[in-house]
XYZ file of N, CA, C and O in Angstrom:
612
model
N -62.226 -16.500 22.431
C -61.948 -15.568 21.368
C -61.068 -14.419 21.852
O -60.174 -13.992 21.150
N -61.370 -13.944 23.058
C -60.599 -12.856 23.635
C -59.153 -13.291 23.888
O -58.218 -12.532 23.671
N -58.982 -14.543 24.327
C -57.630 -15.066 24.563
C -56.844 -15.185 23.246
O -55.643 -14.959 23.214
N -57.507 -15.562 22.190
C -56.844 -15.653 20.884
C -56.365 -14.287 20.415
O -55.285 -14.159 19.838
N -57.159 -13.253 20.638
C -56.751 -11.896 20.254
C -55.535 -11.447 21.048
O -54.628 -10.797 20.522
N -55.489 -11.788 22.324
C -54.337 -11.413 23.167
C -53.068 -12.129 22.692
O -51.992 -11.550 22.677
N -53.186 -13.396 22.338
C -52.028 -14.156 21.849
C -51.494 -13.566 20.551
O -50.297 -13.453 20.347
N -52.400 -13.183 19.685
C -51.992 -12.585 18.411
C -51.295 -11.250 18.654
O -50.266 -10.949 18.047
N -51.799 -10.446 19.562
C -51.169 -9.154 19.882
C -49.771 -9.358 20.474
O -48.851 -8.627 20.157
N -49.610 -10.352 21.350
C -48.292 -10.626 21.937
C -47.291 -11.052 20.858
O -46.145 -10.659 20.867
N -47.750 -11.871 19.926
C -46.864 -12.286 18.836
C -46.469 -11.092 17.971
O -45.320 -10.971 17.548
N -47.382 -10.212 17.693
C -47.071 -9.016 16.905
C -46.106 -8.109 17.647
O -45.242 -7.494 17.041
N -46.277 -7.995 18.960
C -45.350 -7.176 19.747
C -43.946 -7.755 19.700
O -42.963 -7.032 19.611
N -43.815 -9.075 19.782
C -42.498 -9.709 19.724
C -41.851 -9.477 18.361
O -40.665 -9.218 18.266
N -42.621 -9.572 17.304
C -42.071 -9.337 15.977
C -41.662 -7.874 15.815
O -40.655 -7.567 15.196
N -42.389 -6.967 16.371
C -42.057 -5.543 16.295
C -40.808 -5.198 17.080
O -40.043 -4.313 16.704
N -40.576 -5.895 18.195
C -39.381 -5.601 18.989
C -38.116 -5.992 18.225
O -37.084 -5.344 18.370
N -38.190 -7.037 17.423
C -37.029 -7.413 16.612
C -36.692 -6.308 15.608
O -35.521 -6.013 15.391
N -37.696 -5.687 15.041
C -37.478 -4.593 14.096
C -36.809 -3.410 14.771
O -35.891 -2.802 14.219
N -37.225 -3.088 15.974
C -36.626 -1.969 16.716
C -35.179 -2.281 17.074
O -34.297 -1.431 16.936
N -34.903 -3.503 17.513
C -33.530 -3.889 17.861
C -32.623 -3.841 16.624
O -31.486 -3.367 16.693
N -33.133 -4.328 15.495
C -32.344 -4.296 14.258
C -32.065 -2.859 13.832
O -30.968 -2.542 13.364
N -33.033 -1.976 14.007
C -32.841 -0.576 13.638
C -31.804 0.097 14.528
O -31.094 1.004 14.104
N -31.694 -0.340 15.773
C -30.696 0.235 16.680
C -29.285 -0.293 16.407
O -28.300 0.422 16.554
N -29.187 -1.555 16.005
C -27.884 -2.194 15.823
C -27.317 -1.958 14.423
O -26.094 -1.919 14.231
N -28.163 -1.768 13.437
C -27.714 -1.662 12.044
C -26.717 -0.531 11.798
O -25.735 -0.742 11.066
N -26.858 0.665 12.368
C -25.831 1.693 12.127
C -24.442 1.286 12.602
O -23.446 1.575 11.943
N -24.371 0.566 13.716
C -23.053 0.115 14.189
C -22.465 -0.929 13.255
O -21.262 -0.909 12.973
N -23.301 -1.828 12.757
C -22.823 -2.852 11.821
C -22.317 -2.198 10.538
O -21.247 -2.543 10.030
N -23.068 -1.232 10.029
C -22.637 -0.539 8.810
C -21.357 0.259 9.040
O -20.488 0.302 8.164
N -21.219 0.886 10.202
C -20.002 1.631 10.517
C -18.787 0.712 10.524
O -17.738 1.037 9.962
N -18.932 -0.460 11.116
C -17.827 -1.423 11.138
C -17.511 -1.917 9.735
O -16.336 -2.009 9.349
N -18.532 -2.224 8.936
C -18.289 -2.701 7.575
C -17.586 -1.656 6.713
O -16.622 -1.964 5.998
N -18.053 -0.401 6.780
C -17.401 0.647 5.997
C -15.996 0.937 6.513
O -15.085 1.221 5.730
N -15.793 0.846 7.810
C -14.450 1.008 8.361
C -13.499 -0.052 7.853
O -12.351 0.233 7.495
N -13.956 -1.300 7.802
C -13.124 -2.379 7.265
C -12.848 -2.189 5.779
O -11.744 -2.470 5.301
N -13.831 -1.698 5.058
C -13.648 -1.445 3.628
C -12.558 -0.392 3.395
O -11.650 -0.592 2.577
N -12.599 0.698 4.141
C -11.582 1.728 3.973
C -10.224 1.285 4.496
O -9.183 1.689 3.972
N -10.206 0.427 5.504
C -8.937 -0.135 5.960
C -8.320 -1.010 4.869
O -7.105 -0.991 4.662
N -9.155 -1.752 4.156
C -8.654 -2.558 3.030
C -8.062 -1.663 1.938
O -7.022 -1.992 1.362
N -8.715 -0.534 1.640
C -8.157 0.418 0.673
C -6.799 0.920 1.137
O -5.853 1.030 0.358
N -6.683 1.233 2.411
C -5.433 1.740 2.981
C -4.320 0.708 2.824
O -3.216 1.030 2.374
N -4.602 -0.537 3.182
C -3.582 -1.590 3.115
C -3.198 -1.875 1.661
O -2.019 -2.044 1.346
N -4.181 -1.881 0.754
C -3.889 -2.104 -0.660
C -2.991 -1.001 -1.205
O -1.998 -1.277 -1.880
N -3.329 0.247 -0.915
C -2.528 1.367 -1.415
C -1.116 1.335 -0.839
O -0.144 1.623 -1.539
N -0.974 0.979 0.422
C 0.361 0.916 1.039
C 1.206 -0.183 0.395
O 2.382 0.019 0.105
N 0.608 -1.349 0.171
C 1.350 -2.445 -0.461
C 1.748 -2.078 -1.887
O 2.877 -2.337 -2.318
N 0.833 -1.456 -2.619
C 1.125 -1.047 -3.999
C 2.231 -0.003 -4.017
O 3.151 -0.078 -4.839
N 2.168 0.977 -3.135
C 3.189 2.026 -3.101
C 4.555 1.468 -2.734
O 5.570 1.877 -3.300
N 4.596 0.555 -1.776
C 5.879 -0.024 -1.364
C 6.512 -0.790 -2.519
O 7.709 -0.634 -2.798
N 5.736 -1.600 -3.198
C 6.266 -2.350 -4.344
C 6.711 -1.402 -5.458
O 7.775 -1.603 -6.072
N 5.940 -0.352 -5.709
C 6.300 0.610 -6.753
C 7.578 1.361 -6.393
O 8.418 1.631 -7.259
N 7.746 1.707 -5.122
C 8.955 2.425 -4.696
C 10.194 1.561 -4.886
O 11.224 2.029 -5.397
N 10.128 0.302 -4.497
C 11.289 -0.575 -4.666
C 11.575 -0.853 -6.132
O 12.736 -0.905 -6.548
N 10.537 -1.019 -6.922
C 10.760 -1.262 -8.352
C 11.381 -0.041 -9.022
O 12.297 -0.171 -9.838
N 10.919 1.144 -8.683
C 11.488 2.371 -9.264
C 12.938 2.557 -8.844
O 13.782 2.968 -9.650
N 13.246 2.261 -7.581
C 14.627 2.372 -7.111
C 15.527 1.368 -7.826
O 16.666 1.680 -8.182
N 15.017 0.187 -8.072
C 15.801 -0.827 -8.781
C 16.065 -0.415 -10.222
O 17.175 -0.594 -10.738
N 15.059 0.169 -10.875
C 15.255 0.665 -12.247
C 16.339 1.738 -12.260
O 17.213 1.754 -13.132
N 16.314 2.634 -11.284
C 17.337 3.677 -11.201
C 18.718 3.118 -10.937
O 19.707 3.586 -11.507
N 18.829 2.105 -10.079
C 20.147 1.540 -9.787
C 20.705 0.774 -10.975
O 21.913 0.734 -11.185
N 19.827 0.161 -11.781
C 20.316 -0.512 -12.990
C 20.779 0.507 -14.028
O 21.698 0.250 -14.794
N 20.151 1.669 -14.053
C 20.549 2.723 -14.985
C 21.895 3.329 -14.577
O 22.644 3.810 -15.419
N 22.224 3.257 -13.281
C 23.461 3.868 -12.787
C 24.703 3.161 -13.289
O 25.773 3.763 -13.338
N 24.608 1.899 -13.653
C 25.795 1.170 -14.105
C 26.114 1.440 -15.564
O 27.193 1.096 -16.035
N 25.201 2.069 -16.295
C 25.477 2.417 -17.684
C 26.450 3.583 -17.733
O 26.527 4.381 -16.806
N 27.165 3.693 -18.828
C 28.208 4.717 -18.933
C 27.637 6.122 -18.803
O 28.146 6.930 -18.041
N 26.636 6.451 -19.551
C 26.001 7.767 -19.453
C 24.584 7.626 -18.912
O 23.654 8.251 -19.392
N 24.449 6.800 -17.886
C 23.129 6.524 -17.331
C 22.536 7.738 -16.636
O 23.231 8.476 -15.947
N 21.280 7.943 -16.849
C 20.573 9.045 -16.206
C 19.690 8.454 -15.113
O 18.527 8.132 -15.335
N 20.281 8.312 -13.948
C 19.657 7.612 -12.840
C 18.382 8.320 -12.396
O 17.316 7.711 -12.264
N 18.475 9.588 -12.152
C 17.345 10.359 -11.621
C 16.154 10.317 -12.579
O 15.019 10.124 -12.161
N 16.435 10.484 -13.863
C 15.363 10.502 -14.860
C 14.698 9.122 -14.986
O 13.479 9.024 -15.080
N 15.507 8.052 -14.978
C 14.954 6.704 -15.121
C 14.094 6.331 -13.915
O 12.975 5.824 -14.070
N 14.594 6.602 -12.714
C 13.821 6.284 -11.510
C 12.575 7.157 -11.412
O 11.500 6.677 -11.052
N 12.701 8.422 -11.763
C 11.544 9.324 -11.717
C 10.479 8.942 -12.721
O 9.284 8.974 -12.413
N 10.907 8.570 -13.916
C 9.938 8.190 -14.949
C 9.186 6.918 -14.535
O 7.956 6.840 -14.653
N 9.916 5.931 -14.027
C 9.274 4.681 -13.606
C 8.347 4.905 -12.407
O 7.260 4.329 -12.336
N 8.747 5.763 -11.483
C 7.901 6.017 -10.320
C 6.630 6.769 -10.703
O 5.563 6.496 -10.150
N 6.712 7.678 -11.662
C 5.495 8.363 -12.137
C 4.580 7.388 -12.862
O 3.364 7.431 -12.727
N 5.190 6.504 -13.642
C 4.420 5.505 -14.385
C 3.664 4.574 -13.427
O 2.485 4.300 -13.614
N 4.338 4.097 -12.390
C 3.702 3.194 -11.431
C 2.751 3.932 -10.498
O 1.792 3.352 -9.999
N 3.011 5.201 -10.248
C 2.183 5.965 -9.325
C 0.849 6.388 -9.897
O -0.024 6.831 -9.155
N 0.668 6.256 -11.189
C -0.581 6.696 -11.809
C -1.611 5.585 -11.959
O -2.650 5.792 -12.566
N -1.347 4.395 -11.421
C -2.294 3.294 -11.573
C -2.483 2.573 -10.250
O -1.607 2.565 -9.396
N -3.660 1.976 -10.103
C -3.874 1.014 -9.035
C -4.327 1.530 -7.697
O -4.289 0.789 -6.733
N -4.761 2.779 -7.572
C -5.135 3.297 -6.263
C -6.632 3.511 -6.159
O -7.263 4.037 -7.065
N -7.203 3.139 -5.025
C -8.618 3.329 -4.755
C -8.764 4.382 -3.670
O -8.167 4.280 -2.612
N -9.566 5.371 -3.910
C -9.851 6.371 -2.892
C -8.632 7.135 -2.439
O -8.484 7.442 -1.260
N -7.724 7.446 -3.347
C -6.482 8.119 -2.980
C -6.376 9.450 -3.714
O -6.885 9.615 -4.818
N -5.698 10.393 -3.081
C -5.444 11.685 -3.713
C -4.162 12.270 -3.135
O -3.607 11.761 -2.173
N -3.695 13.340 -3.749
C -2.477 14.064 -3.344
C -1.232 13.182 -3.391
O -0.427 13.172 -2.472
N -1.051 12.461 -4.472
C 0.134 11.621 -4.632
C 1.327 12.498 -4.979
O 1.268 13.321 -5.884
N 2.418 12.338 -4.228
C 3.655 13.048 -4.552
C 4.810 12.045 -4.543
O 4.796 11.065 -3.808
N 5.795 12.328 -5.382
C 6.924 11.419 -5.573
C 8.215 12.207 -5.384
O 8.349 13.322 -5.881
N 9.161 11.615 -4.665
C 10.463 12.243 -4.482
C 11.532 11.184 -4.768
O 11.459 10.062 -4.274
N 12.531 11.560 -5.563
C 13.599 10.636 -5.929
C 14.939 11.234 -5.522
O 15.222 12.392 -5.817
N 15.765 10.439 -4.836
C 17.112 10.855 -4.438
C 18.103 9.852 -5.010
O 17.845 8.643 -4.994
N 19.220 10.366 -5.484
C 20.231 9.482 -6.055
C 21.579 9.766 -5.411
O 21.796 10.791 -4.805
N 22.454 8.830 -5.561
C 23.797 8.892 -4.997
C 24.342 7.477 -5.025
O 24.236 6.778 -6.020
N 24.936 7.013 -3.894
C 25.341 5.618 -3.806
C 24.119 4.710 -3.700
O 24.185 3.543 -4.016
N 23.045 5.283 -3.234
C 21.754 4.591 -3.162
C 20.742 5.375 -3.976
O 20.786 6.589 -4.023
N 19.838 4.663 -4.605
C 18.714 5.302 -5.283
C 17.511 5.105 -4.372
O 17.180 3.978 -4.005
N 16.896 6.206 -3.977
C 15.761 6.131 -3.059
C 14.559 6.833 -3.682
O 14.673 7.946 -4.182
N 13.412 6.158 -3.638
C 12.159 6.712 -4.148
C 11.170 6.753 -2.985
O 10.999 5.762 -2.279
N 10.548 7.920 -2.786
C 9.579 8.078 -1.702
C 8.233 8.522 -2.276
O 8.186 9.443 -3.091
N 7.185 7.838 -1.855
C 5.822 8.190 -2.240
C 5.089 8.723 -1.014
O 5.307 8.259 0.094
N 4.184 9.646 -1.259
C 3.327 10.172 -0.208
C 1.933 10.356 -0.795
O 1.792 10.900 -1.887
N 0.893 9.891 -0.068
C -0.464 10.043 -0.572
C -1.459 9.984 0.574
O -1.135 9.539 1.670
N -2.672 10.475 0.319
C -3.754 10.457 1.291
C -4.836 9.514 0.801
O -5.266 9.592 -0.340
N -5.286 8.615 1.692
C -6.438 7.764 1.410
C -7.623 8.415 2.092
O -7.589 8.673 3.294
N -8.664 8.685 1.338
C -9.787 9.437 1.879
C -10.897 8.501 2.334
O -11.027 7.386 1.857
N -11.690 8.975 3.291
C -12.898 8.280 3.738
C -14.083 9.170 3.416
O -14.004 10.391 3.542
N -15.183 8.570 2.990
C -16.315 9.377 2.546
C -17.096 9.982 3.699
O -17.860 10.902 3.508
N -16.906 9.490 4.884
C -17.635 10.046 6.023
C -16.648 10.669 7.014
O -15.556 10.182 7.199
N -17.023 11.766 7.596
C -16.202 12.397 8.614
C -15.050 13.227 8.078
O -14.392 13.920 8.830
N -14.765 13.170 6.795
C -13.664 13.937 6.227
C -12.292 13.470 6.689
O -11.337 14.231 6.681
N -12.171 12.218 7.113
C -10.887 11.698 7.578
C -9.978 11.406 6.402
O -10.414 11.029 5.332
N -8.683 11.573 6.616
C -7.671 11.224 5.617
C -6.561 10.456 6.325
O -6.092 10.869 7.369
N -6.175 9.353 5.729
C -5.049 8.593 6.244
C -3.859 8.912 5.366
O -3.850 8.628 4.179
N -2.837 9.507 5.953
C -1.639 9.884 5.207
C -0.672 8.703 5.201
O -0.407 8.106 6.230
N -0.163 8.406 4.026
C 0.793 7.315 3.877
C 2.078 7.862 3.282
O 2.037 8.685 2.378
N 3.184 7.382 3.803
C 4.476 7.730 3.222
C 5.325 6.472 3.250
O 5.561 5.900 4.312
N 5.748 6.029 2.081
C 6.577 4.834 1.963
C 7.802 5.166 1.120
O 7.784 6.094 0.317
N 8.857 4.411 1.345
C 10.061 4.622 0.542
C 10.689 3.273 0.221
O 10.524 2.299 0.944
N 11.396 3.256 -0.870
C 12.143 2.081 -1.290
C 13.506 2.534 -1.765
O 13.644 3.608 -2.345
N 14.512 1.744 -1.475
C 15.856 2.130 -1.901
C 16.602 0.911 -2.415
O 16.292 -0.224 -2.058
N 17.572 1.187 -3.250
C 18.385 0.130 -3.825
C 19.819 0.638 -3.937
O 20.058 1.753 -4.402
N 20.736 -0.164 -3.498
C 22.156 0.168 -3.581
C 22.612 0.012 -5.025
O 22.247 -0.944 -5.705
N 23.381 0.977 -5.496
C 23.914 0.898 -6.851
C 25.082 -0.091 -6.836
O 26.089 0.135 -6.189
N 24.892 -1.212 -7.498
C 25.912 -2.255 -7.560
C 26.446 -2.291 -8.973
O 25.691 -2.384 -9.937
N 27.734 -2.215 -9.086
C 28.375 -2.290 -10.392
C 28.864 -3.727 -10.573
O 29.894 -4.115 -10.032
N 28.142 -4.531 -11.344
C 28.450 -5.963 -11.421
C 29.815 -6.275 -12.024
O 30.491 -7.195 -11.581
N 30.248 -5.526 -13.010
C 31.546 -5.802 -13.640
C 32.674 -5.576 -12.637
O 33.584 -6.400 -12.497
N 32.598 -4.486 -11.911
C 33.625 -4.176 -10.907
C 33.626 -5.237 -9.805
O 34.685 -5.675 -9.354
N 32.446 -5.668 -9.393
C 32.342 -6.665 -8.328
C 32.916 -8.007 -8.784
O 33.639 -8.677 -8.030
N 32.633 -8.413 -10.009
C 33.164 -9.683 -10.525
C 34.682 -9.625 -10.637
O 35.381 -10.581 -10.267
N 35.212 -8.505 -11.103
C 36.677 -8.368 -11.209
C 37.335 -8.405 -9.838
O 38.399 -9.005 -9.675
N 36.705 -7.805 -8.837
C 37.255 -7.823 -7.478
C 37.252 -9.246 -6.921
O 38.249 -9.686 -6.324
N 36.159 -9.966 -7.104
C 36.093 -11.343 -6.625
C 37.092 -12.251 -7.350
O 37.705 -13.127 -6.737
N 37.266 -12.027 -8.639
C 38.220 -12.832 -9.411
C 39.641 -12.551 -8.944
O 40.455 -13.475 -8.800
N 39.966 -11.284 -8.699
C 41.306 -10.935 -8.210
C 41.547 -11.535 -6.834
O 42.643 -12.040 -6.552
N 40.536 -11.506 -5.973
C 40.689 -12.103 -4.648
C 40.890 -13.609 -4.750
O 41.702 -14.196 -4.021
N 40.155 -14.246 -5.657
C 40.296 -15.689 -5.851
C 41.697 -16.043 -6.355
O 42.310 -17.011 -5.893
N 42.218 -15.257 -7.293
C 43.568 -15.504 -7.807
C 44.612 -15.268 -6.719
O 45.600 -16.000 -6.638
N 44.414 -14.289 -5.870
C 45.340 -14.014 -4.785
C 45.366 -15.172 -3.799
O 46.448 -15.607 -3.355
N 44.205 -15.699 -3.442
C 44.129 -16.840 -2.530
C 44.796 -18.060 -3.152
O 45.519 -18.796 -2.461
N 44.600 -18.270 -4.460
C 45.251 -19.408 -5.129
C 46.753 -19.237 -5.179
O 47.506 -20.214 -5.053
N 47.226 -18.015 -5.344
C 48.663 -17.747 -5.429
C 49.380 -17.996 -4.106
O 50.530 -18.415 -4.094
N 48.703 -17.763 -2.992
C 49.386 -17.946 -1.692
C 49.211 -19.377 -1.167
O 49.627 -19.672 -0.055
N 48.597 -20.248 -1.979
C 48.551 -21.656 -1.607
C 47.207 -22.125 -1.096
O 47.106 -23.252 -0.631
N 46.231 -21.338 -1.149
C 44.897 -21.786 -0.735
C 44.208 -22.516 -1.872
O 44.698 -22.593 -2.987
N 43.102 -23.109 -1.576
C 42.395 -23.825 -2.625
C 41.302 -23.022 -3.213
O 40.545 -22.343 -2.786
């Protein structure tokens, strides 16, 4: 009977040690899981911002070929429209638009973490060259006619 009591106590001690080990390891497991979760937010926000920047720059470059096109306003409006959706755990979004021969849109934002007060700052930009398709087609056609005139095929 005494031996049976000792065996039962040893089994209970073994089961209790597993609980202590799990209690020691669980904070590290949770830290890694939450870190991966916030890293996923960071990568999602960066991909979304990059796509939004290029799309806004493209909208601005298409507006530039119009006769009275308002490049800055079109790119700015599209970038504000895209910048107001799709972000998780983000704050302090700012948008900057530059125009000229290239239309460039730059986004800047902070992805926050709920523990430690950490912030990951992101800055992405997208640009698009203003291409005037009518002018380009006329130039290529003139070059083709010139090559045909001098005897090329």
